[in-house]
Coordinates of C-alpha atoms in Angstrom, one line a residue:
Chain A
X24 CA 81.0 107.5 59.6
X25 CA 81.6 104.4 61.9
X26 CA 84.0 101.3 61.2
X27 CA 83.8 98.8 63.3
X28 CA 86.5 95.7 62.5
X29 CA 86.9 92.7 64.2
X30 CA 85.6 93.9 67.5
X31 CA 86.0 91.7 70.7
X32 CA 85.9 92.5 74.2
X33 CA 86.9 89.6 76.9
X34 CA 86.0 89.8 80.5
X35 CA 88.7 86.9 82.2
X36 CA 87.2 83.8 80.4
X37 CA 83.9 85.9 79.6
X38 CA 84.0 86.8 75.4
X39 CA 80.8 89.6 76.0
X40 CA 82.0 90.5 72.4
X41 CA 82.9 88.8 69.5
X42 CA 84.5 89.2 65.9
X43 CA 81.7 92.7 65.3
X44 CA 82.0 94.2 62.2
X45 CA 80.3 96.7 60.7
X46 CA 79.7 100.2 58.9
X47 CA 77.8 103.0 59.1
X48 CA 77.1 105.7 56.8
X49 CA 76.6 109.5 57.2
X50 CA 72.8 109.9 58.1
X51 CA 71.3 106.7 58.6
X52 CA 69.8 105.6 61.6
X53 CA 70.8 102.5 62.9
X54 CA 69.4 100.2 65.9
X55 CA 71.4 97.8 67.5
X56 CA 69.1 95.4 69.1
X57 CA 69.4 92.2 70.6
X58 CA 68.1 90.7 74.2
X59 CA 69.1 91.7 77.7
X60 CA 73.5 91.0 78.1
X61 CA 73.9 90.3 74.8
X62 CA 76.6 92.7 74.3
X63 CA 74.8 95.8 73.5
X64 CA 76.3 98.2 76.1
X65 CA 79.6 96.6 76.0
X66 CA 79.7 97.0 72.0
X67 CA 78.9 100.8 72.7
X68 CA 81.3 101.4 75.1
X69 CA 83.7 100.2 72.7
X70 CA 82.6 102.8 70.3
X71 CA 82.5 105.7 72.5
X72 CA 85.8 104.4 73.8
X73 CA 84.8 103.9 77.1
X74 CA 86.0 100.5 76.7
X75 CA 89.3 99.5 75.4
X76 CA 88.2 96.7 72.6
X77 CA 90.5 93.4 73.6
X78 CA 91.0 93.4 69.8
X79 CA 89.8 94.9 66.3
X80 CA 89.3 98.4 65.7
X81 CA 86.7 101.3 65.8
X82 CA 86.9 104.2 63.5
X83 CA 85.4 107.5 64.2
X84 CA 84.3 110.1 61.3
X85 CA 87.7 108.8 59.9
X86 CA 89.5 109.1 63.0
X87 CA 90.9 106.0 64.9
X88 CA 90.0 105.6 68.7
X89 CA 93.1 103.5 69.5
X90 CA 95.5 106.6 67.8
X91 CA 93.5 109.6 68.0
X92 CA 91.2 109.0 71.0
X93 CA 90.7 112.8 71.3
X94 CA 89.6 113.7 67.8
X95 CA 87.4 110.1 67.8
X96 CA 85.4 111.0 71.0
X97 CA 85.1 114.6 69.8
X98 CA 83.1 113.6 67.0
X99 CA 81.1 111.2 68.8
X100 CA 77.5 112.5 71.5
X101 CA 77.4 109.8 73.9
X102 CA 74.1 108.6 75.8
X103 CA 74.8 106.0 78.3
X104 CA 72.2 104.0 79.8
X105 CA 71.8 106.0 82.7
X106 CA 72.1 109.5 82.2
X107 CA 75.6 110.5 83.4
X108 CA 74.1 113.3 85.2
X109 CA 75.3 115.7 88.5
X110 CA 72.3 116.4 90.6
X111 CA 73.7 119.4 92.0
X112 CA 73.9 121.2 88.9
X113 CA 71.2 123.4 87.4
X114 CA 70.3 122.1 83.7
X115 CA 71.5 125.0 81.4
X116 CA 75.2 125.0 83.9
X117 CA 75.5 120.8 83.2
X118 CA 74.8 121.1 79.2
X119 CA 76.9 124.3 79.2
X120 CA 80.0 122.6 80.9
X121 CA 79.7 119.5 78.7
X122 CA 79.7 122.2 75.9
X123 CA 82.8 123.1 77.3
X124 CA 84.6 120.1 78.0
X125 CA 83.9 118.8 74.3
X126 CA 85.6 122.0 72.7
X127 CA 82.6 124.1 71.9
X128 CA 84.2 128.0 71.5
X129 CA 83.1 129.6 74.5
X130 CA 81.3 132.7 72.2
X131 CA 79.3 129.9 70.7
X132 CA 78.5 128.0 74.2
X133 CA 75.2 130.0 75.1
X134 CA 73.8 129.9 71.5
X135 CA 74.7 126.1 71.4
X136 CA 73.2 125.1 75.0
X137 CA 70.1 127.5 74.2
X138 CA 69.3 125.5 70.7
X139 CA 70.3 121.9 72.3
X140 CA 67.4 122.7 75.4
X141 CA 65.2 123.6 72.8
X142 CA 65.7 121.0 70.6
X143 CA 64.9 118.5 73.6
X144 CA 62.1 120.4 75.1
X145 CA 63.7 121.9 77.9
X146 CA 62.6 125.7 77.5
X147 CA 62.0 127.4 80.5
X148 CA 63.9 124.6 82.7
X149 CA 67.7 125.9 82.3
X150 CA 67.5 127.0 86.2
X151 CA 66.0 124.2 87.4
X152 CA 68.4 121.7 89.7
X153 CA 68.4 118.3 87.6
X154 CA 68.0 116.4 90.8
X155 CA 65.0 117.8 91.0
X156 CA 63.6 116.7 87.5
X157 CA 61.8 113.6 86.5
X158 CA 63.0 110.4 84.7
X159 CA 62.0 111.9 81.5
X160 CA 63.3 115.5 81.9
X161 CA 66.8 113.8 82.9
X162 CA 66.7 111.7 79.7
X163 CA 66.2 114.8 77.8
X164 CA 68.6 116.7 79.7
X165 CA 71.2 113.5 78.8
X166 CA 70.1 113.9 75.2
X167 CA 70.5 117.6 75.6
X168 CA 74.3 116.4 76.5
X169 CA 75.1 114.4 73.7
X170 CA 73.9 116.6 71.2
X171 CA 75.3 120.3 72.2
X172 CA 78.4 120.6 70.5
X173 CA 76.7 118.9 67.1
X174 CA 78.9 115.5 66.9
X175 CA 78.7 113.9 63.8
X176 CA 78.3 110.4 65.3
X177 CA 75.3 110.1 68.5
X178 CA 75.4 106.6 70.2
X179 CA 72.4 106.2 72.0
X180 CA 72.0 103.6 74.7
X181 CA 68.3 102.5 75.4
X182 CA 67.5 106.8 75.3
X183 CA 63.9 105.8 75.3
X184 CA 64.1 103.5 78.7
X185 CA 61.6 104.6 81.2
X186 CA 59.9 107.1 79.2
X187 CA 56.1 107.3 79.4
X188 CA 53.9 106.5 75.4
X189 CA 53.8 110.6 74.3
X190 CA 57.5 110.9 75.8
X191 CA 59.1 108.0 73.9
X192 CA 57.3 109.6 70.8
X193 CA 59.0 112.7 71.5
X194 CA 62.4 111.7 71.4
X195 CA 61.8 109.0 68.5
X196 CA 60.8 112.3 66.7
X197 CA 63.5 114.5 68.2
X198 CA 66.6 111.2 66.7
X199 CA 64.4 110.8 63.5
X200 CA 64.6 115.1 62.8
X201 CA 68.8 114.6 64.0
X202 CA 69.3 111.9 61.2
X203 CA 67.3 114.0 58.3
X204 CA 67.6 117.0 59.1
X205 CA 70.6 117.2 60.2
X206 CA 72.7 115.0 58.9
X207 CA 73.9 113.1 61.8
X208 CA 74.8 109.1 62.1
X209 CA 72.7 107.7 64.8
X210 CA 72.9 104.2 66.6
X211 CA 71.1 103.4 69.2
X212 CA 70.8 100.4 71.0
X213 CA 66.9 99.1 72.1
X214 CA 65.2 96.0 72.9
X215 CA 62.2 97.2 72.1
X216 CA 61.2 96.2 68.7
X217 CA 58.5 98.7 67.6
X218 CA 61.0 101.1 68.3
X219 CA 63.3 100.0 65.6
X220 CA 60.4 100.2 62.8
X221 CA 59.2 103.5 64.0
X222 CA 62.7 104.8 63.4
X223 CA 65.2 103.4 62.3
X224 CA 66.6 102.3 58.2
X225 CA 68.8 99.5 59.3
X226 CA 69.0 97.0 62.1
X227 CA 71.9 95.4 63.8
X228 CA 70.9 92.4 65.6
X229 CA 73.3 91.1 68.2
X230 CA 73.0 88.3 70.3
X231 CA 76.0 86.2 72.8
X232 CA 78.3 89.1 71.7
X233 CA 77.7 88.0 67.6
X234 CA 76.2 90.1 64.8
X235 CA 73.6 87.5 63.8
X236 CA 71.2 90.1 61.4
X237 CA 72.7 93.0 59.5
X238 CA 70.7 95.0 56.8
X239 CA 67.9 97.5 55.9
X240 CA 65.0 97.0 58.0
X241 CA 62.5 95.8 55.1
X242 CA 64.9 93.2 53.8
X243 CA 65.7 92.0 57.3
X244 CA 61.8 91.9 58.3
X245 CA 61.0 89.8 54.8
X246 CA 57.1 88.8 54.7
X247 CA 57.4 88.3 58.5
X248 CA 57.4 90.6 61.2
X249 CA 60.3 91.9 63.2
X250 CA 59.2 89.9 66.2
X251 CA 59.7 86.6 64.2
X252 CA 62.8 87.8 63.2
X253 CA 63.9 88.4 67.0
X254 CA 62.8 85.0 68.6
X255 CA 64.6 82.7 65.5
X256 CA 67.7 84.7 65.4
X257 CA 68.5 85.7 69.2
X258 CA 68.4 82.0 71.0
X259 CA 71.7 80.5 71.9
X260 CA 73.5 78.8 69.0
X261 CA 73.2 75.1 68.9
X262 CA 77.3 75.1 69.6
X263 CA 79.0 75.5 72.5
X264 CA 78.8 79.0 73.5
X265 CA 80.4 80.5 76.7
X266 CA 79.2 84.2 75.9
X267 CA 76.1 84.4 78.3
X268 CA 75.6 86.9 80.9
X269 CA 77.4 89.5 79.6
X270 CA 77.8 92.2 82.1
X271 CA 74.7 95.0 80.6
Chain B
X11 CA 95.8 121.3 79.6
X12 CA 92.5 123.9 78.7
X13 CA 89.7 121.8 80.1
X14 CA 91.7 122.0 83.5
X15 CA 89.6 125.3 84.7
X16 CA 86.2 124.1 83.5
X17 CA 86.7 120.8 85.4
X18 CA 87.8 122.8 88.4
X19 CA 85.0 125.1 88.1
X20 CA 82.1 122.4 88.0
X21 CA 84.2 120.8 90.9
X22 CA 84.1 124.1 93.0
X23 CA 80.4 124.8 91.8
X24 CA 79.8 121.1 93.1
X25 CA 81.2 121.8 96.1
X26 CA 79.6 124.4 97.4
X27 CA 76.5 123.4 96.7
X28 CA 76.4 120.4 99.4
X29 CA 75.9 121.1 102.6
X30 CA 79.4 119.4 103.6
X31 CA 81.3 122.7 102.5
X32 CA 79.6 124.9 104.5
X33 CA 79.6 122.3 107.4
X34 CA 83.1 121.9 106.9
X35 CA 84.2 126.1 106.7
X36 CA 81.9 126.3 110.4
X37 CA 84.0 123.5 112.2
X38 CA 87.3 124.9 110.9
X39 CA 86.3 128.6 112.2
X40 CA 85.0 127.5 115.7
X41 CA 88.2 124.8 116.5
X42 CA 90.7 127.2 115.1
X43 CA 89.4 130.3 116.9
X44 CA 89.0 128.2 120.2
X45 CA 92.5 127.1 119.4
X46 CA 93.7 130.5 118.7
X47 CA 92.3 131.6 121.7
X48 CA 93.0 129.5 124.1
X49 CA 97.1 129.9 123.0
X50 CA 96.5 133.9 123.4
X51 CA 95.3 133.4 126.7
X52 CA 98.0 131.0 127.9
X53 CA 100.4 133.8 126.3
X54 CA 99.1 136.1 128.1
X55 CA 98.8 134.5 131.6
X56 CA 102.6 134.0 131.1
X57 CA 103.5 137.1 130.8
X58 CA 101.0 138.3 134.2
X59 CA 103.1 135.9 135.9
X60 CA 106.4 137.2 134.4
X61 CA 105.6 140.6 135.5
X62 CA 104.0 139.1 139.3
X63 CA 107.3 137.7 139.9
X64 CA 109.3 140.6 138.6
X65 CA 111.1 137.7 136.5
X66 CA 112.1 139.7 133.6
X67 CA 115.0 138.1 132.1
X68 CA 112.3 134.6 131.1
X69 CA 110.7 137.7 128.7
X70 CA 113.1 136.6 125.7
X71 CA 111.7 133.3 125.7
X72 CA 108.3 134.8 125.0
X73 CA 107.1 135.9 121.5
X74 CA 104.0 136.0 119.9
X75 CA 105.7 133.7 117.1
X76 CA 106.5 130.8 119.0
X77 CA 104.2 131.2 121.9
X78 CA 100.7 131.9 119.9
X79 CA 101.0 131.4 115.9
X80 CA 103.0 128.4 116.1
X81 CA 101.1 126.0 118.3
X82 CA 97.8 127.3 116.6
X83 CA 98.9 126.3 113.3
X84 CA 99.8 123.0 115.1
X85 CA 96.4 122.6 116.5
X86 CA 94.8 124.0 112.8
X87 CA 96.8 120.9 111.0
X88 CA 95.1 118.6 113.5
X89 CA 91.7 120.0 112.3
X90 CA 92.9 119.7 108.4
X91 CA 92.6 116.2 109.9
X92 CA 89.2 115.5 110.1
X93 CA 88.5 118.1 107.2
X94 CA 90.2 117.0 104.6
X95 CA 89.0 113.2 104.6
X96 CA 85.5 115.0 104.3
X97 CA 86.7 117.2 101.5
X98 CA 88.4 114.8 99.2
X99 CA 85.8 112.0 99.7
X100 CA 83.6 112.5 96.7
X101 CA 86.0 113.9 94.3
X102 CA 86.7 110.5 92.5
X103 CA 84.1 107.8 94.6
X104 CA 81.4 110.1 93.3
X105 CA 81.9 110.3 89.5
X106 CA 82.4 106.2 90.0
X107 CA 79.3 105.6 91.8
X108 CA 76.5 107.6 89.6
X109 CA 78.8 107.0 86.0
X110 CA 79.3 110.3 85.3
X111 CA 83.2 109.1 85.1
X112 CA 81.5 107.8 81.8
X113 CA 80.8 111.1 80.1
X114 CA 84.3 112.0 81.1
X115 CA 86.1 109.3 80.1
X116 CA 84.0 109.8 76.7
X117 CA 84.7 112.8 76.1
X118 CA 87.9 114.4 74.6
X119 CA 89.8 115.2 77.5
X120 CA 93.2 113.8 78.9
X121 CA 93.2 111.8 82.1
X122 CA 95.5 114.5 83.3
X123 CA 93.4 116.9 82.9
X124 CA 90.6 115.0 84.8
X125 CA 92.6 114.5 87.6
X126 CA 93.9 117.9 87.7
X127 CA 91.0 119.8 87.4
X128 CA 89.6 118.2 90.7
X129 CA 92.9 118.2 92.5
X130 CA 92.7 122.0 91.6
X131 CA 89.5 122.6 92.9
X132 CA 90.6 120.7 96.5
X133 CA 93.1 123.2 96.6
X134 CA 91.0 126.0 96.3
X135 CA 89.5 125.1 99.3
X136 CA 92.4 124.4 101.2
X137 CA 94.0 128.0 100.3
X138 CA 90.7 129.1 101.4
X139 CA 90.9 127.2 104.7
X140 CA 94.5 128.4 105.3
X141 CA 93.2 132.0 104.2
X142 CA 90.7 132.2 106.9
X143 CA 93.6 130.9 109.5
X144 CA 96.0 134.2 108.3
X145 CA 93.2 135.9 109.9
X146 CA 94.3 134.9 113.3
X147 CA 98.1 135.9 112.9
X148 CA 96.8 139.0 110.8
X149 CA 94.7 140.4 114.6
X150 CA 98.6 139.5 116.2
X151 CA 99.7 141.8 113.6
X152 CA 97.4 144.4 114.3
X153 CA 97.6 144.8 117.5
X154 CA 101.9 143.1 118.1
X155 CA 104.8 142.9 116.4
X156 CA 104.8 139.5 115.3
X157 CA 107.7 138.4 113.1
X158 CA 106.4 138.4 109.0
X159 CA 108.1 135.9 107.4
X160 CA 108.4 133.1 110.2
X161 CA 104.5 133.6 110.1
X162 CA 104.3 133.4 106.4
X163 CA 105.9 129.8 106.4
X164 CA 103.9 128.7 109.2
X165 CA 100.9 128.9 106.6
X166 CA 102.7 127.8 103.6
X167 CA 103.3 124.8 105.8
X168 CA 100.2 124.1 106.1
X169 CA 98.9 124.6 103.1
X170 CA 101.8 122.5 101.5
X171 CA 100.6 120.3 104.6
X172 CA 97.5 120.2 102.9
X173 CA 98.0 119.3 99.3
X174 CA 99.5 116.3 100.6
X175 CA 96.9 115.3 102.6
X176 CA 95.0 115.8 99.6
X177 CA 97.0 114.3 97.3
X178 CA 96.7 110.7 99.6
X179 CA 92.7 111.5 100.1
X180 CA 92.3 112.1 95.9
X181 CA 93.7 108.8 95.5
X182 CA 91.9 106.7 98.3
X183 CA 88.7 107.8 96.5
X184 CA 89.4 107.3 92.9
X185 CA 89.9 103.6 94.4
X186 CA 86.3 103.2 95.3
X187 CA 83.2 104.1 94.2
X188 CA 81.8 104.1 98.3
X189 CA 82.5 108.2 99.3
X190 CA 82.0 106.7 103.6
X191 CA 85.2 104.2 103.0
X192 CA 87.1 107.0 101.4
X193 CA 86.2 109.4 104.0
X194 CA 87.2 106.5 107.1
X195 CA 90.8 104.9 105.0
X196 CA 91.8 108.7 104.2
X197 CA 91.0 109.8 108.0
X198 CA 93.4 106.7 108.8
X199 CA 95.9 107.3 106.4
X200 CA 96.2 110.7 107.4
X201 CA 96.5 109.6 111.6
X202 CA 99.3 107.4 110.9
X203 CA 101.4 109.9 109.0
X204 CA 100.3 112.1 111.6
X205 CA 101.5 110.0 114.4
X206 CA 104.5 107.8 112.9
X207 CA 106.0 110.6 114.3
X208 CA 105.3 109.9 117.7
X209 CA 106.1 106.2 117.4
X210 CA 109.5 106.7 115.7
X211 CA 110.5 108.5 118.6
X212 CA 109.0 106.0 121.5
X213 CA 110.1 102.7 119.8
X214 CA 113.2 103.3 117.4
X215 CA 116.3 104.3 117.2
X216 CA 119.1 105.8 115.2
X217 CA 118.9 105.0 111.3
X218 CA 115.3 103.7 111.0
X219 CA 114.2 106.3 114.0
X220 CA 115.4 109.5 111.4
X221 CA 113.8 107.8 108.1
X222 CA 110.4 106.6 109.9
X223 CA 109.8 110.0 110.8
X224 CA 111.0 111.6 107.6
X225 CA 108.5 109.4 106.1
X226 CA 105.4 111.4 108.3
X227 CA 104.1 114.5 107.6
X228 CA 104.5 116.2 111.2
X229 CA 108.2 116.6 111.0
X230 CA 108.3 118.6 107.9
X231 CA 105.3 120.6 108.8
X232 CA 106.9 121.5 112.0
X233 CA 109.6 122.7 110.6
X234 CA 108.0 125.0 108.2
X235 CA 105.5 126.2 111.1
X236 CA 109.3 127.0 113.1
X237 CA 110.0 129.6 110.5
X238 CA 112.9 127.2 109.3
X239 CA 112.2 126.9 105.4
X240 CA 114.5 123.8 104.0
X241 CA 114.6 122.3 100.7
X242 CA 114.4 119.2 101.5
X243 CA 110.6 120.2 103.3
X244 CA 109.6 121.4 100.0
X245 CA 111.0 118.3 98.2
X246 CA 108.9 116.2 100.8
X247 CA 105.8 117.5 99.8
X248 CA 106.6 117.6 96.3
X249 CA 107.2 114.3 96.2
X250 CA 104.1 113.1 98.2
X251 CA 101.8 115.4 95.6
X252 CA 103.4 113.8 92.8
X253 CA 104.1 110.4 93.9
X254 CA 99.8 110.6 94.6
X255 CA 98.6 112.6 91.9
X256 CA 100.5 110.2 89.3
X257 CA 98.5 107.2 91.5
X258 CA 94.8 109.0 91.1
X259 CA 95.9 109.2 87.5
X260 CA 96.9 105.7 87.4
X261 CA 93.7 104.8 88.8
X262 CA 91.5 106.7 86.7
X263 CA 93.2 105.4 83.5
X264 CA 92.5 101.7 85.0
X265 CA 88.7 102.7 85.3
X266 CA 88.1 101.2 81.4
X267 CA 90.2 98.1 82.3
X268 CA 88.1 97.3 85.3

């Protein structure tokens, strides 16, 4: 479902990304983790196509970003760190027009944004004025986004980031019953580490902008715990490295 | 092209849900009826005066054409002024500043049809501004005989006087991501192609006096607001829509470089 070749993103004399590779395969769900600026945001940008890579390749539900941008990012639901959200707008009018700008037939659009609120606990807020909504309502209401016109592909950035304990829960149910039940690829990227084994099969771990851990979370955790994992694989690299401080 | 009208809708929808819309409509009714009527009254003064003196034969010069619709409209584009910097703002500094630009850039839409969408919507608004100045000549034509068609330019002018406005304002915010320096560059921007005019005629002469002021937008606006439709008006402010609208598009595309 997602290719990922030889993907490097340079800021000046900044490399935030370098040489990623990687696959993904209908239905799993996979968490990109890695500390604070290690590259996370900049590697999902690339895949969303936010971000032209400054080299290698990303390939969408067989569809090239670089050639066909448009069929790419049609396939993909898209959760940025912070909600890209309109105040103004009342919650069933936002998901509706995202519904709209992503292709979804307009006798279809009601049905769609009715089942996407549901899905993400919204009932009985579509009239309410998203400014007016908490932290959590507005990261379901972003969820709600990325998820209305059914994309094959959902790139999650940090979706459970300022959630309270029965909220995070929530949403780890809501991307675990996406992935099963129906069918979709997930990544999402986290920092927090239970999160990963709660949820997801596989875990990418990326650190100064390099894939340093790829593979199913019970081979990757070993004996030890996750946490081990983390702390010997994330430090700098005994070599010169200039990739720190990637912009998040 | 088809995502064109949803993205102009949200736009509209955003923008009349802000106060600054509705702020915006007041101001333009209260100058431009002051204006209005502060031209009727000097018309009609003139013509007391015509008729004290038993001067007749000045009547000619007198019409409701030159001596009321046409200096309204003049003082109306000097309002568009103040209004348009205030309307064009937050159409691109907004979407920069709280990353929604992200879910559009994201999803499967065109650049064009980003940046036309939103220039769309700003022009609803300014045929909506120039439709409630129409009310002023349409009163004339209730209760005169204005001329139709010298009246009818006069607000095509400055509606066309508008979009290009507009055009420079769209630009100046999809530069930024603060909606106050938009607002303060595009209120500049507009003055000096407001008054370039002006200058060209106190400080140069000849060649560069003629192309200086072709280059502002008063002398082709007051040539439309004359009655006198030329093609080489119309080319102006094609040119200026395009030459802009290409730049906010420019600028938007250079949004994943930066």
């Amino acid at each position: 479902m997602i290719e990922v070749k030889g993907l490097s993103k340079r800021y000046g004399n900044l490399l935030a990304v370098r040489d990623v590779s990687f696959e993904v395969q209908r239905g799993e769900v996979v968490g990109l983790l890695g500390p604070n600026g290690a590259g996370k945001t900049t590697t999902m940008r690339m895949l969303t196509g936010f971000l032209p890579p400054s080299e290698g390749s990303v390939c969408i539900a067989g569809h090239d970003m670089q050639r066909e941008p448009i069929a790419a990012r049609r396939a993909i639901g898209y959760l940025p760190e912070t909600p890209p959200l309109y105040p103004e707008m009342r919650v069933a009018d936002y998901v509706a027009y995202v519904a709209a700008i992503n292709d979804v037939a307009r006798a279809a659009r009601a049905e769609k944004v009715e089942h996407a609120l549901t899905v993400c606990g919204l009932q009985g807020l579509q009239r309410r004025v998203i400014g007016t909504l908490s932290r959590g309502f507005r990261q379901r209401v972003g969820l709600a986004q990325a998820i209305v016109h059914e994309p094959e592909v959902l790139v999650l950035d940090e979706p459970t980031s300022g959630l309270d304990p029965i909220q995070i829960v929530e949403i780890r149910n809501l991307i675990r019953e996406l992935a099963q039940e129906m069918g979709r690829t997930v990544i999402l990227s986290t920092h927090i580490l239970p999160e990963v084994e709660a949820i997801c099969q596989r875990v990418l771990l990326i650190s100064f902008g390099e894939i340093r851990v790829d593979g199913a979370l019970d081979e990757v955790k070993g004996t030890g715990s996750l946490e081990d994992v983390f702390l010997r694989e994330a430090g700098p690299r005994p070599a010169g490295d200039d990739a720190d401080d990637a912009p998040a | 092209m088809r995502h064109v009208g949803a993205i102009a809708g949200r736009e509209l929808r955003s923008i009349f849900s802000t106060p600054v819309a509705y702020v915006m409509f007041s101001v333009y009714l209260v100058f431009s009826g002051f204006a209005f009527f502060l031209s009727l009254t000097g018309f009609l003064s003139a013509l007391q005066q015509i008729q004290a003196f038993q001067r007749f034969d000045l009547l000619e010069q007198f019409n409701l054409n030159t001596s009321v619709i046409e200096p309204s409209l003049g003082i109306f584009s000097f309002v568009f002024l103040l209004l348009i910097p205030l309307l064009t703002m937050r159409a691109f500094a907004e979407e920069q500043a709280t990353g929604t630009i992200e879910l559009l850039l994201t999803s499967p839409l065109t650049i064009w049809e980003i940046v036309l969408g939103k220039y769309l919507a700003i022009l609803v608004v300014i045929g909506m501004l120039v439709g409630l100045s129409a009310l002023y000549p349409a009163l004339l034509f209730y209760y005169g005989d204005p001329e139709l068609l010298p009246t009818l330019a006069g607000l095509m002018g400055l509606f066309l006087y508008g979009a290009a406005f507009a055009a420079i304002g769209c630009l100046i915010s999809s530069l930024t991501r603060s909606q106050i320096s938009a607002a303060l560059v595009t209120f500049f921007a507009g003055m000096i192609l407001y008054l370039i005019d002006y200058f060209a005629e106190l400080s140069l002469q000849g060649t560069s006096q003629q192309v200086v002021r072709y280059l502002g937008l008063r002398v082709h606006f007051d040539e439309l607001v004359s009655g006198v439709v030329k093609t080489d008006d119309l080319v102006y402010f094609a040119v200026v829509v395009v030459f802009f609208v290409s730049g906010v598009r420019a600028a938007t595309e250079s949004l994943r470089w930066r």
